[in-house]
mmCIF file of C-alpha atoms in Angstrom:
data_model
loop_
_atom_site.group_PDB
_atom_site.id
_atom_site.type_symbol
_atom_site.label_atom_id
_atom_site.label_comp_id
_atom_site.label_asym_id
_atom_site.label_seq_id
_atom_site.Cartn_x
_atom_site.Cartn_y
_atom_site.Cartn_z
ATOM 1 C CA MET A 1 0.000 0.000 0.000
ATOM 2 C CA GLY A 2 3.019 2.258 0.406
ATOM 3 C CA ALA A 3 3.339 2.601 -3.363
ATOM 4 C CA TYR A 4 -0.238 3.853 -3.593
ATOM 5 C CA SER A 5 0.138 6.373 -0.772
ATOM 6 C CA THR A 6 3.265 7.740 -2.458
ATOM 7 C CA LEU A 7 1.333 8.082 -5.710
ATOM 8 C CA LEU A 8 -1.468 9.998 -4.061
ATOM 9 C CA LYS A 9 1.059 12.457 -2.623
ATOM 10 C CA SER A 10 2.315 13.296 -6.129
ATOM 11 C CA PRO A 11 1.143 16.775 -7.232
ATOM 12 C CA GLY A 12 -2.333 16.688 -8.748
ATOM 13 C CA VAL A 13 -2.760 12.899 -8.755
ATOM 14 C CA ALA A 14 -5.358 12.649 -5.982
ATOM 15 C CA ARG A 15 -7.301 15.590 -7.426
ATOM 16 C CA ILE A 16 -7.412 14.320 -10.982
ATOM 17 C CA ILE A 17 -8.384 10.797 -9.859
ATOM 18 C CA ALA A 18 -11.205 12.210 -7.731
ATOM 19 C CA ALA A 19 -12.465 14.560 -10.448
ATOM 20 C CA GLN A 20 -12.549 11.920 -13.161
ATOM 21 C CA LEU A 21 -14.243 9.434 -10.807
ATOM 22 C CA VAL A 22 -17.084 11.861 -10.124
ATOM 23 C CA ALA A 23 -17.382 12.689 -13.837
ATOM 24 C CA ARG A 24 -17.497 8.989 -14.721
ATOM 25 C CA PHE A 25 -19.761 7.992 -11.823
ATOM 26 C CA PRO A 26 -22.878 7.994 -14.062
ATOM 27 C CA GLY A 27 -21.286 5.047 -15.852
ATOM 28 C CA GLY A 28 -22.143 2.959 -12.792
ATOM 29 C CA MET A 29 -25.686 4.317 -12.659
ATOM 30 C CA LEU A 30 -27.109 4.863 -16.117
ATOM 31 C CA ALA A 31 -27.161 1.281 -17.411
ATOM 32 C CA LEU A 32 -29.069 0.025 -14.374
ATOM 33 C CA ALA A 33 -31.276 3.149 -14.258
ATOM 34 C CA PHE A 34 -32.149 2.776 -17.957
ATOM 35 C CA LEU A 35 -32.766 -0.956 -17.477
ATOM 36 C CA ILE A 36 -35.230 -0.335 -14.628
ATOM 37 C CA HIS A 37 -36.838 2.715 -16.288
ATOM 38 C CA ILE A 38 -37.427 1.142 -19.712
ATOM 39 C CA GLU A 39 -38.488 -2.255 -18.308
ATOM 40 C CA HIS A 40 -40.958 -0.425 -16.065
ATOM 41 C CA ILE A 41 -42.406 1.433 -19.070
ATOM 42 C CA THR A 42 -42.471 -1.456 -21.579
ATOM 43 C CA GLY A 43 -42.573 -4.539 -19.348
ATOM 44 C CA SER A 44 -39.781 -6.148 -21.391
ATOM 45 C CA TYR A 45 -36.149 -6.738 -20.526
ATOM 46 C CA GLY A 46 -35.507 -7.223 -24.234
ATOM 47 C CA SER A 47 -36.696 -3.665 -24.951
ATOM 48 C CA ALA A 48 -34.568 -2.356 -22.107
ATOM 49 C CA GLY A 49 -31.607 -4.228 -23.536
ATOM 50 C CA LEU A 50 -32.118 -2.517 -26.905
ATOM 51 C CA VAL A 51 -31.973 0.915 -25.259
ATOM 52 C CA LEU A 52 -28.795 -0.026 -23.392
ATOM 53 C CA ALA A 53 -27.342 -1.400 -26.604
ATOM 54 C CA ALA A 54 -28.100 1.874 -28.426
ATOM 55 C CA THR A 55 -26.299 3.855 -25.729
ATOM 56 C CA SER A 56 -23.264 1.598 -25.884
ATOM 57 C CA ILE A 57 -23.177 1.546 -29.686
ATOM 58 C CA GLY A 58 -23.236 5.341 -29.733
ATOM 59 C CA GLN A 59 -20.333 5.459 -27.287
ATOM 60 C CA ALA A 60 -18.497 2.828 -29.292
ATOM 61 C CA ILE A 61 -18.779 4.853 -32.499
ATOM 62 C CA SER A 62 -17.776 8.135 -30.904
ATOM 63 C CA GLY A 63 -14.979 6.900 -28.614
ATOM 64 C CA PRO A 64 -12.045 6.913 -31.077
ATOM 65 C CA LEU A 65 -13.434 9.945 -32.920
ATOM 66 C CA THR A 66 -13.840 12.240 -29.929
ATOM 67 C CA SER A 67 -10.527 10.997 -28.518
ATOM 68 C CA ARG A 68 -8.728 11.925 -31.730
ATOM 69 C CA LEU A 69 -10.554 15.274 -31.842
ATOM 70 C CA MET A 70 -8.977 16.135 -28.488
ATOM 71 C CA GLY A 71 -5.621 16.194 -30.280
ATOM 72 C CA ARG A 72 -6.972 18.624 -32.881
ATOM 73 C CA LEU A 73 -9.318 20.873 -30.925
ATOM 74 C CA GLY A 74 -8.046 20.435 -27.373
ATOM 75 C CA MET A 75 -9.478 18.446 -24.493
ATOM 76 C CA ARG A 76 -11.606 21.165 -22.925
ATOM 77 C CA PRO A 77 -13.716 22.169 -25.976
ATOM 78 C CA VAL A 78 -14.475 18.540 -26.833
ATOM 79 C CA LEU A 79 -15.401 17.666 -23.244
ATOM 80 C CA ILE A 80 -17.660 20.721 -22.814
ATOM 81 C CA VAL A 81 -19.712 20.087 -25.976
ATOM 82 C CA THR A 82 -20.050 16.336 -25.492
ATOM 83 C CA THR A 83 -21.081 16.669 -21.831
ATOM 84 C CA ALA A 84 -23.804 19.197 -22.661
ATOM 85 C CA VAL A 85 -25.384 17.239 -25.526
ATOM 86 C CA SER A 86 -25.219 13.860 -23.797
ATOM 87 C CA ALA A 87 -26.737 15.240 -20.588
ATOM 88 C CA LEU A 88 -29.644 16.785 -22.513
ATOM 89 C CA ALA A 89 -30.475 13.483 -24.243
ATOM 90 C CA ILE A 90 -30.326 11.555 -20.950
ATOM 91 C CA VAL A 91 -32.581 14.078 -19.187
ATOM 92 C CA THR A 92 -35.153 13.683 -21.970
ATOM 93 C CA ILE A 93 -35.177 9.895 -21.525
ATOM 94 C CA GLY A 94 -35.706 10.303 -17.799
ATOM 95 C CA LEU A 95 -38.434 12.931 -17.891
ATOM 96 C CA PHE A 96 -40.796 11.305 -20.400
ATOM 97 C CA ASP A 97 -42.411 7.881 -20.048
ATOM 98 C CA SER A 98 -44.828 7.904 -22.993
ATOM 99 C CA PHE A 99 -42.500 7.770 -25.987
ATOM 100 C CA ALA A 100 -42.475 4.878 -28.426
ATOM 101 C CA LEU A 101 -39.579 2.476 -27.964
ATOM 102 C CA TRP A 102 -37.791 3.739 -31.083
ATOM 103 C CA VAL A 103 -37.669 7.267 -29.631
ATOM 104 C CA TYR A 104 -35.913 6.010 -26.519
ATOM 105 C CA VAL A 105 -33.491 4.072 -28.720
ATOM 106 C CA VAL A 106 -32.678 7.207 -30.767
ATOM 107 C CA LEU A 107 -32.207 9.342 -27.649
ATOM 108 C CA ALA A 108 -30.005 6.656 -26.123
ATOM 109 C CA LEU A 109 -27.933 6.557 -29.308
ATOM 110 C CA ILE A 110 -27.463 10.357 -29.174
ATOM 111 C CA SER A 111 -26.457 10.226 -25.515
ATOM 112 C CA GLY A 112 -23.853 7.626 -26.407
ATOM 113 C CA LEU A 113 -22.541 9.427 -29.490
ATOM 114 C CA PHE A 114 -21.816 12.513 -27.391
ATOM 115 C CA TYR A 115 -20.770 10.750 -24.179
ATOM 116 C CA PRO A 116 -17.783 12.745 -22.841
ATOM 117 C CA PRO A 117 -14.418 10.978 -23.414
ATOM 118 C CA ILE A 118 -13.223 11.374 -19.816
ATOM 119 C CA GLN A 119 -11.454 8.022 -19.693
ATOM 120 C CA PRO A 120 -9.201 8.518 -22.749
ATOM 121 C CA ALA A 121 -8.423 12.041 -21.568
ATOM 122 C CA VAL A 122 -7.310 11.067 -18.079
ATOM 123 C CA ARG A 123 -5.342 8.018 -19.205
ATOM 124 C CA THR A 124 -3.502 10.227 -21.686
ATOM 125 C CA ILE A 125 -2.684 12.706 -18.922
ATOM 126 C CA TYR A 126 -1.354 10.122 -16.444
ATOM 127 C CA PRO A 127 2.056 9.527 -18.112
ATOM 128 C CA LYS A 128 2.782 13.265 -17.809
ATOM 129 C CA MET A 129 1.960 13.357 -14.087
ATOM 130 C CA VAL A 130 4.241 10.654 -12.641
ATOM 131 C CA ASN A 131 7.619 9.101 -13.390
ATOM 132 C CA SER A 132 7.874 5.932 -15.475
ATOM 133 C CA ARG A 133 8.228 3.598 -12.467
ATOM 134 C CA GLN A 134 4.967 4.864 -10.992
ATOM 135 C CA LEU A 135 2.884 4.537 -14.133
ATOM 136 C CA THR A 136 1.908 0.860 -13.859
ATOM 137 C CA PRO A 137 0.869 1.213 -10.185
ATOM 138 C CA LEU A 138 -1.069 4.350 -11.168
ATOM 139 C CA PHE A 139 -2.997 2.444 -13.838
ATOM 140 C CA SER A 140 -3.740 -0.246 -11.236
ATOM 141 C CA LEU A 141 -4.829 2.323 -8.678
ATOM 142 C CA ASP A 142 -7.063 3.974 -11.255
ATOM 143 C CA ALA A 143 -8.609 0.659 -12.310
ATOM 144 C CA SER A 144 -9.216 -0.186 -8.644
ATOM 145 C CA ALA A 145 -10.535 3.248 -7.696
ATOM 146 C CA GLN A 146 -13.021 3.207 -10.546
ATOM 147 C CA GLU A 147 -14.640 0.220 -8.859
ATOM 148 C CA ILE A 148 -16.049 2.727 -6.382
ATOM 149 C CA ILE A 149 -18.273 3.642 -9.318
ATOM 150 C CA TRP A 150 -19.476 0.057 -9.614
ATOM 151 C CA VAL A 151 -19.690 -0.524 -5.847
ATOM 152 C CA VAL A 152 -21.684 2.589 -4.955
ATOM 153 C CA GLY A 153 -23.353 3.294 -8.313
ATOM 154 C CA PRO A 154 -25.648 0.238 -8.509
ATOM 155 C CA VAL A 155 -26.587 0.531 -4.825
ATOM 156 C CA VAL A 156 -27.402 4.247 -5.120
ATOM 157 C CA THR A 157 -29.303 3.701 -8.359
ATOM 158 C CA THR A 158 -31.360 0.832 -6.961
ATOM 159 C CA LEU A 159 -32.200 2.732 -3.779
ATOM 160 C CA ILE A 160 -33.240 5.894 -5.648
ATOM 161 C CA ALA A 161 -35.172 3.952 -8.285
ATOM 162 C CA THR A 162 -37.060 1.854 -5.728
ATOM 163 C CA GLN A 163 -37.574 4.449 -3.005
ATOM 164 C CA VAL A 164 -38.214 7.492 -5.233
ATOM 165 C CA SER A 165 -38.520 6.636 -8.942
ATOM 166 C CA PRO A 166 -36.446 5.433 -11.905
ATOM 167 C CA MET A 167 -36.672 8.974 -13.315
ATOM 168 C CA ALA A 168 -35.013 10.355 -10.163
ATOM 169 C CA ALA A 169 -32.158 7.849 -10.538
ATOM 170 C CA ILE A 170 -31.522 9.012 -14.106
ATOM 171 C CA LEU A 171 -31.604 12.694 -13.137
ATOM 172 C CA ALA A 172 -29.201 12.064 -10.238
ATOM 173 C CA ALA A 173 -26.755 10.526 -12.722
ATOM 174 C CA VAL A 174 -27.016 13.621 -14.938
ATOM 175 C CA VAL A 175 -26.242 15.927 -11.998
ATOM 176 C CA LEU A 176 -23.063 13.956 -11.317
ATOM 177 C CA MET A 177 -22.131 13.912 -15.008
ATOM 178 C CA VAL A 178 -22.389 17.688 -15.319
ATOM 179 C CA GLY A 179 -20.897 18.527 -11.908
ATOM 180 C CA GLY A 180 -18.053 16.022 -12.137
ATOM 181 C CA GLY A 181 -17.413 16.954 -15.742
ATOM 182 C CA ALA A 182 -17.103 20.631 -14.808
ATOM 183 C CA TRP A 183 -14.628 19.758 -12.022
ATOM 184 C CA PHE A 184 -12.524 17.633 -14.351
ATOM 185 C CA ILE A 185 -12.597 20.197 -17.178
ATOM 186 C CA ALA A 186 -11.486 22.914 -14.754
ATOM 187 C CA SER A 187 -8.532 20.815 -13.486
ATOM 188 C CA PRO A 188 -5.163 22.496 -14.130
ATOM 189 C CA GLU A 189 -3.749 19.294 -15.658
ATOM 190 C CA LEU A 190 -5.967 19.736 -18.720
ATOM 191 C CA GLY A 191 -4.295 23.078 -19.330
ATOM 192 C CA ARG A 192 -0.759 21.805 -18.795
ATOM 193 C CA VAL A 193 -0.874 18.845 -21.175
ATOM 194 C CA ARG A 194 -1.788 19.081 -24.828
ATOM 195 C CA ILE A 195 -2.229 15.973 -26.910
ATOM 196 C CA PRO A 196 -0.127 16.402 -30.061
ATOM 197 C CA ARG A 197 -1.859 15.911 -33.381
ATOM 198 C CA SER A 198 -1.255 12.402 -34.686
ATOM 199 C CA LYS A 199 0.403 12.116 -38.094
ATOM 200 C CA ARG A 200 -1.093 8.692 -38.737
ATOM 201 C CA LYS A 201 -4.371 7.926 -40.454
ATOM 202 C CA PHE A 202 -7.401 7.343 -38.280
ATOM 203 C CA GLY A 203 -7.610 3.709 -37.161
ATOM 204 C CA VAL A 204 -4.007 2.762 -37.899
ATOM 205 C CA VAL A 205 -3.212 2.455 -34.190
ATOM 206 C CA LEU A 206 -5.753 -0.376 -33.918
ATOM 207 C CA GLY A 207 -3.406 -2.440 -36.085
ATOM 208 C CA ARG A 208 -0.823 -2.601 -33.308
ATOM 209 C CA PRO A 209 -1.176 -6.104 -31.788
ATOM 210 C CA PRO A 210 -1.310 -5.031 -28.101
ATOM 211 C CA VAL A 211 -4.033 -2.473 -28.886
ATOM 212 C CA LEU A 212 -6.058 -5.028 -30.836
ATOM 213 C CA LEU A 213 -5.598 -7.638 -28.103
ATOM 214 C CA GLY A 214 -6.692 -5.183 -25.427
ATOM 215 C CA THR A 215 -9.712 -4.150 -27.497
ATOM 216 C CA ILE A 216 -10.872 -7.743 -27.992
ATOM 217 C CA VAL A 217 -10.350 -8.774 -24.381
ATOM 218 C CA GLY A 218 -12.025 -5.594 -23.115
ATOM 219 C CA PHE A 219 -14.991 -6.337 -25.394
ATOM 220 C CA LEU A 220 -15.368 -9.833 -23.932
ATOM 221 C CA LEU A 221 -14.769 -8.776 -20.312
ATOM 222 C CA ILE A 222 -17.321 -5.950 -20.301
ATOM 223 C CA GLY A 223 -19.791 -8.033 -22.293
ATOM 224 C CA ALA A 224 -19.658 -10.611 -19.514
ATOM 225 C CA CYS A 225 -20.102 -7.956 -16.829
ATOM 226 C CA SER A 226 -23.083 -6.385 -18.617
ATOM 227 C CA ALA A 227 -24.790 -9.757 -18.915
ATOM 228 C CA ILE A 228 -24.197 -10.356 -15.205
ATOM 229 C CA GLU A 229 -25.751 -6.989 -14.364
ATOM 230 C CA ALA A 230 -28.905 -7.760 -16.357
ATOM 231 C CA GLY A 231 -29.077 -11.258 -14.872
ATOM 232 C CA VAL A 232 -28.797 -10.065 -11.282
ATOM 233 C CA VAL A 233 -31.541 -7.457 -11.754
ATOM 234 C CA SER A 234 -33.739 -10.135 -13.345
ATOM 235 C CA VAL A 235 -33.167 -12.579 -10.466
ATOM 236 C CA PHE A 236 -34.311 -10.190 -7.757
ATOM 237 C CA GLY A 237 -36.643 -7.919 -9.705
ATOM 238 C CA GLU A 238 -36.539 -4.170 -10.181
ATOM 239 C CA GLY A 239 -38.030 -3.435 -6.735
ATOM 240 C CA ASP A 240 -35.545 -5.456 -4.665
ATOM 241 C CA ALA A 241 -32.484 -3.707 -3.234
ATOM 242 C CA ARG A 242 -30.595 -7.036 -3.119
ATOM 243 C CA ALA A 243 -29.777 -6.617 -6.808
ATOM 244 C CA GLY A 244 -27.763 -3.481 -6.050
ATOM 245 C CA LEU A 245 -26.070 -5.175 -3.085
ATOM 246 C CA VAL A 246 -24.944 -8.170 -5.161
ATOM 247 C CA LEU A 247 -23.593 -5.899 -7.890
ATOM 248 C CA GLY A 248 -21.847 -3.846 -5.215
ATOM 249 C CA ILE A 249 -20.184 -6.989 -3.816
ATOM 250 C CA PHE A 250 -19.151 -7.896 -7.374
ATOM 251 C CA SER A 251 -17.351 -4.569 -7.600
ATOM 252 C CA VAL A 252 -15.820 -4.876 -4.131
ATOM 253 C CA GLY A 253 -14.117 -8.027 -5.415
ATOM 254 C CA SER A 254 -12.729 -6.035 -8.321
ATOM 255 C CA LEU A 255 -11.500 -3.289 -6.002
ATOM 256 C CA ALA A 256 -9.746 -5.857 -3.797
ATOM 257 C CA GLY A 257 -8.216 -7.612 -6.793
ATOM 258 C CA GLY A 258 -6.930 -4.386 -8.270
ATOM 259 C CA LEU A 259 -5.136 -3.421 -5.070
ATOM 260 C CA LEU A 260 -3.794 -6.969 -4.613
ATOM 261 C CA PHE A 261 -2.360 -7.317 -8.131
ATOM 262 C CA GLY A 262 -1.537 -3.642 -8.690
ATOM 263 C CA THR A 263 2.187 -3.732 -7.939
ATOM 264 C CA ARG A 264 2.921 -7.162 -9.429
ATOM 265 C CA PRO A 265 5.045 -7.370 -12.610
ATOM 266 C CA ILE A 266 3.094 -7.835 -15.839
ATOM 267 C CA SER A 267 4.211 -10.868 -17.829
ATOM 268 C CA GLN A 268 2.951 -12.150 -21.191
ATOM 269 C CA TRP A 269 0.549 -14.474 -19.348
ATOM 270 C CA ALA A 270 -0.863 -11.863 -16.950
ATOM 271 C CA MET A 271 -4.013 -11.087 -18.930
ATOM 272 C CA ALA A 272 -4.969 -14.737 -19.432
ATOM 273 C CA ARG A 273 -4.402 -15.635 -15.781
ATOM 274 C CA ARG A 274 -6.523 -12.769 -14.541
ATOM 275 C CA MET A 275 -9.300 -13.450 -17.047
ATOM 276 C CA PHE A 276 -9.473 -17.050 -15.831
ATOM 277 C CA ILE A 277 -10.454 -15.771 -12.378
ATOM 278 C CA VAL A 278 -13.341 -13.854 -13.968
ATOM 279 C CA PHE A 279 -14.477 -16.901 -15.955
ATOM 280 C CA PHE A 280 -14.286 -19.224 -12.942
ATOM 281 C CA GLY A 281 -16.392 -16.971 -10.729
ATOM 282 C CA MET A 282 -19.047 -16.348 -13.384
ATOM 283 C CA ALA A 283 -19.305 -20.054 -14.164
ATOM 284 C CA LEU A 284 -19.930 -20.719 -10.469
ATOM 285 C CA ALA A 285 -22.629 -18.041 -10.359
ATOM 286 C CA ALA A 286 -24.752 -19.816 -12.968
ATOM 287 C CA PHE A 287 -25.330 -22.857 -10.731
ATOM 288 C CA VAL A 288 -27.422 -21.314 -7.924
ATOM 289 C CA LEU A 289 -29.333 -18.049 -8.254
ATOM 290 C CA ASP A 290 -29.732 -16.973 -4.644
ATOM 291 C CA PHE A 291 -28.335 -13.989 -2.781
ATOM 292 C CA TRP A 292 -25.482 -15.617 -0.868
ATOM 293 C CA TRP A 293 -24.249 -17.894 -3.663
ATOM 294 C CA LEU A 294 -24.278 -15.036 -6.157
ATOM 295 C CA SER A 295 -22.521 -12.741 -3.670
ATOM 296 C CA VAL A 296 -19.651 -15.195 -3.091
ATOM 297 C CA SER A 297 -19.237 -16.365 -6.688
ATOM 298 C CA LEU A 298 -19.400 -12.860 -8.143
ATOM 299 C CA PHE A 299 -16.949 -11.586 -5.529
ATOM 300 C CA ILE A 300 -14.526 -14.234 -6.848
ATOM 301 C CA ALA A 301 -15.217 -13.175 -10.444
ATOM 302 C CA GLY A 302 -14.705 -9.541 -9.514
ATOM 303 C CA ILE A 303 -11.196 -10.202 -8.195
ATOM 304 C CA GLY A 304 -9.977 -10.489 -11.787
ATOM 305 C CA ILE A 305 -11.741 -7.497 -13.358
ATOM 306 C CA ALA A 306 -9.676 -4.470 -12.260
ATOM 307 C CA PRO A 307 -6.400 -6.425 -12.707
ATOM 308 C CA VAL A 308 -7.360 -7.262 -16.306
ATOM 309 C CA LEU A 309 -8.194 -3.624 -17.035
ATOM 310 C CA ALA A 310 -4.917 -2.472 -15.475
ATOM 311 C CA VAL A 311 -2.982 -4.874 -17.714
ATOM 312 C CA ILE A 312 -4.833 -3.578 -20.780
ATOM 313 C CA PHE A 313 -4.076 0.062 -19.921
ATOM 314 C CA ALA A 314 -0.400 -0.613 -19.207
ATOM 315 C CA THR A 315 0.258 -2.733 -22.301
ATOM 316 C CA VAL A 316 -1.463 -0.226 -24.586
ATOM 317 C CA SER A 317 0.419 2.713 -23.053
ATOM 318 C CA SER A 318 3.777 0.977 -23.534
ATOM 319 C CA SER A 319 3.047 0.084 -27.165
ATOM 320 C CA VAL A 320 2.024 3.361 -28.837
ATOM 321 C CA LYS A 321 3.352 6.883 -29.296
ATOM 322 C CA PHE A 322 2.041 9.581 -26.986
ATOM 323 C CA SER A 323 0.211 11.290 -29.847
ATOM 324 C CA ASP A 324 -1.723 8.047 -30.434
ATOM 325 C CA THR A 325 -2.574 7.203 -26.837
ATOM 326 C CA ALA A 326 -5.940 8.999 -26.732
ATOM 327 C CA GLU A 327 -7.139 7.298 -29.921
ATOM 328 C CA ALA A 328 -5.809 3.940 -28.698
ATOM 329 C CA TYR A 329 -7.770 4.273 -25.457
ATOM 330 C CA GLY A 330 -10.750 5.356 -27.531
ATOM 331 C CA TRP A 331 -10.605 2.048 -29.402
ATOM 332 C CA ILE A 332 -10.226 0.180 -26.103
ATOM 333 C CA GLY A 333 -13.353 1.957 -24.902
ATOM 334 C CA THR A 334 -15.134 1.110 -28.141
ATOM 335 C CA GLY A 335 -14.396 -2.577 -27.656
ATOM 336 C CA GLN A 336 -15.714 -2.439 -24.120
ATOM 337 C CA LEU A 337 -18.852 -0.587 -25.142
ATOM 338 C CA ILE A 338 -19.667 -2.943 -27.993
ATOM 339 C CA GLY A 339 -19.266 -5.707 -25.437
ATOM 340 C CA ALA A 340 -21.655 -3.889 -23.094
ATOM 341 C CA ALA A 341 -24.167 -3.467 -25.914
ATOM 342 C CA LEU A 342 -24.097 -7.088 -27.020
ATOM 343 C CA GLY A 343 -23.862 -8.450 -23.481
ATOM 344 C CA SER A 344 -26.925 -6.460 -22.370
ATOM 345 C CA ALA A 345 -28.921 -7.243 -25.504
ATOM 346 C CA PHE A 346 -28.141 -10.976 -25.546
ATOM 347 C CA ALA A 347 -28.800 -11.244 -21.830
ATOM 348 C CA GLY A 348 -32.132 -9.421 -22.153
ATOM 349 C CA PHE A 349 -33.398 -11.745 -24.866
ATOM 350 C CA MET A 350 -32.122 -14.825 -23.026
ATOM 351 C CA ILE A 351 -33.952 -13.692 -19.872
ATOM 352 C CA ASP A 352 -37.168 -13.299 -21.860
ATOM 353 C CA GLY A 353 -36.699 -16.747 -23.444
ATOM 354 C CA TYR A 354 -35.060 -18.898 -20.748
ATOM 355 C CA GLY A 355 -35.352 -16.996 -17.478
ATOM 356 C CA SER A 356 -32.672 -15.320 -15.398
ATOM 357 C CA VAL A 357 -30.156 -18.141 -15.780
ATOM 358 C CA GLY A 358 -29.895 -17.327 -19.500
ATOM 359 C CA ALA A 359 -28.028 -14.121 -18.677
ATOM 360 C CA PHE A 360 -25.475 -16.073 -16.649
ATOM 361 C CA TRP A 361 -24.918 -18.481 -19.543
ATOM 362 C CA ILE A 362 -24.178 -15.504 -21.781
ATOM 363 C CA ALA A 363 -21.783 -14.013 -19.189
ATOM 364 C CA THR A 364 -19.917 -17.289 -18.760
ATOM 365 C CA GLY A 365 -19.510 -17.643 -22.527
ATOM 366 C CA PHE A 366 -18.119 -14.127 -22.890
ATOM 367 C CA ALA A 367 -15.723 -14.696 -19.979
ATOM 368 C CA PHE A 368 -14.495 -18.035 -21.368
ATOM 369 C CA PHE A 369 -13.519 -16.472 -24.691
ATOM 370 C CA GLY A 370 -12.043 -13.563 -22.739
ATOM 371 C CA PHE A 371 -9.683 -16.088 -21.153
ATOM 372 C CA LEU A 372 -9.023 -18.027 -24.358
ATOM 373 C CA VAL A 373 -8.051 -15.032 -26.525
ATOM 374 C CA PRO A 374 -5.103 -13.793 -24.398
ATOM 375 C CA LEU A 375 -4.080 -17.393 -23.751
ATOM 376 C CA LEU A 376 -3.693 -18.047 -27.481
ATOM 377 C CA GLY A 377 -2.483 -14.498 -28.232
ATOM 378 C CA HIS A 378 0.120 -14.160 -25.478
ATOM 379 C CA ARG A 379 2.808 -13.394 -28.072
ATOM 380 C CA TRP A 380 1.015 -10.108 -28.768
ATOM 381 C CA HIS A 381 1.207 -9.234 -25.080
ATOM 382 C CA PRO A 382 4.237 -7.088 -24.088
ATOM 383 C CA ASP A 383 6.350 -8.420 -21.246
ATOM 384 C CA LEU A 384 6.624 -5.447 -18.884
ATOM 385 C CA ARG A 385 8.715 -7.134 -16.217
ATOM 386 C CA GLY A 386 11.616 -4.779 -15.661
ATOM 387 C CA ARG A 387 10.109 -2.194 -18.062
ATOM 388 C CA ASP A 388 7.979 0.875 -17.552
ATOM 389 C CA ALA A 389 4.632 1.482 -19.226
ATOM 390 C CA SER A 390 5.366 4.961 -20.595
ATOM 391 C CA PRO A 391 4.241 5.701 -24.165
ATOM 392 C CA ILE A 392 6.796 5.720 -26.963
ATOM 393 C CA PRO A 393 8.081 9.322 -27.297
ATOM 394 C CA ASP A 394 7.097 11.304 -30.373
ATOM 395 C CA THR A 395 9.858 12.580 -32.603
ATOM 396 C CA GLU A 396 9.022 16.202 -31.732
ATOM 397 C CA PRO A 397 8.675 17.866 -28.323
ATOM 398 C CA VAL A 398 5.263 17.701 -26.659
ATOM 399 C CA PRO A 399 4.170 21.217 -25.621
ATOM 400 C CA VAL A 400 3.511 21.634 -21.910
ATOM 401 C CA GLN A 401 1.574 24.805 -21.206
ATOM 402 C CA PRO A 402 1.787 26.666 -17.900
ATOM 403 C CA SER A 403 -1.279 26.359 -15.690
#
């Protein structure tokens, strides 16, 4: 833990982690809030899954584009516009309960297309805030800290949705999006670091094997997690707070795993080993659908989640030039969001057709392939033992502006 406390004492690190966590907190609320809200309106988990899929598809399309735009237009202008438009679309979904399903799908797509690229921005800033030896632990700390979003977010969403209304849960997420986004945008670090304009064609960075590997594994990992989320809500029903508690325990496992594995060297087998933990826990969860069994099995599955994400962030950072890092993380986000879209949609239809257990079958399948891909593709995985995770320097100086 000493390494983490030292990191947090570095200038600006604690502030930027806190600001981006608040700005990204709606990520732990909106999927569940939309699921409850749309299922309540339509009476169908399949319809709710379509709305979630539209949101994720919109984010998947925009992720690399808005990330690359930050190198052309600057981080602040892109973040301001995207936050405003996305928040407006989400508010509209929350305030009206009489639209046709296709209207909700279109609004969800717009909210996703303009979802603010906080994650690529902050992960691009990190290498300029700490020395090279601290970067891998910082990625691990970030991946672990973000689990606060998934620990508290589902619980808060479930409590607000059940005790007040689903609309109130959606509006609470918007308040955090706008308030946290304003805090992050105002952070001095966004003024000190400018992402240089990439000289490569759009999409070329995805051809780098570590970026492609991270994108595929992120797609499968988040697809599994999204299916689990839908399955847990289906097991307990939209009015039962136990769903939020189980999902919170799932995220506590991820938080614990991230801190446990955070300072360990990253070998070529690290991603596969950590994904196996996720697969094992999710496979266990499918056997018995009661509160205590799901809590224990999903805690086990969660232990691998933050460590897998930390490995993805570190291997991508070490494999691309600084000018390409934002776009690379945009593609990583796109993979994860496509996974969320398909995981939610498949799980929703399986719940309608086979009951709650169908969602757990989908999750286990995603997690199994998430283990198999890095196992077979370990040669694409950089060996970072004895190396730092800093991006490859560009051939020209990177401007650093005074705050």
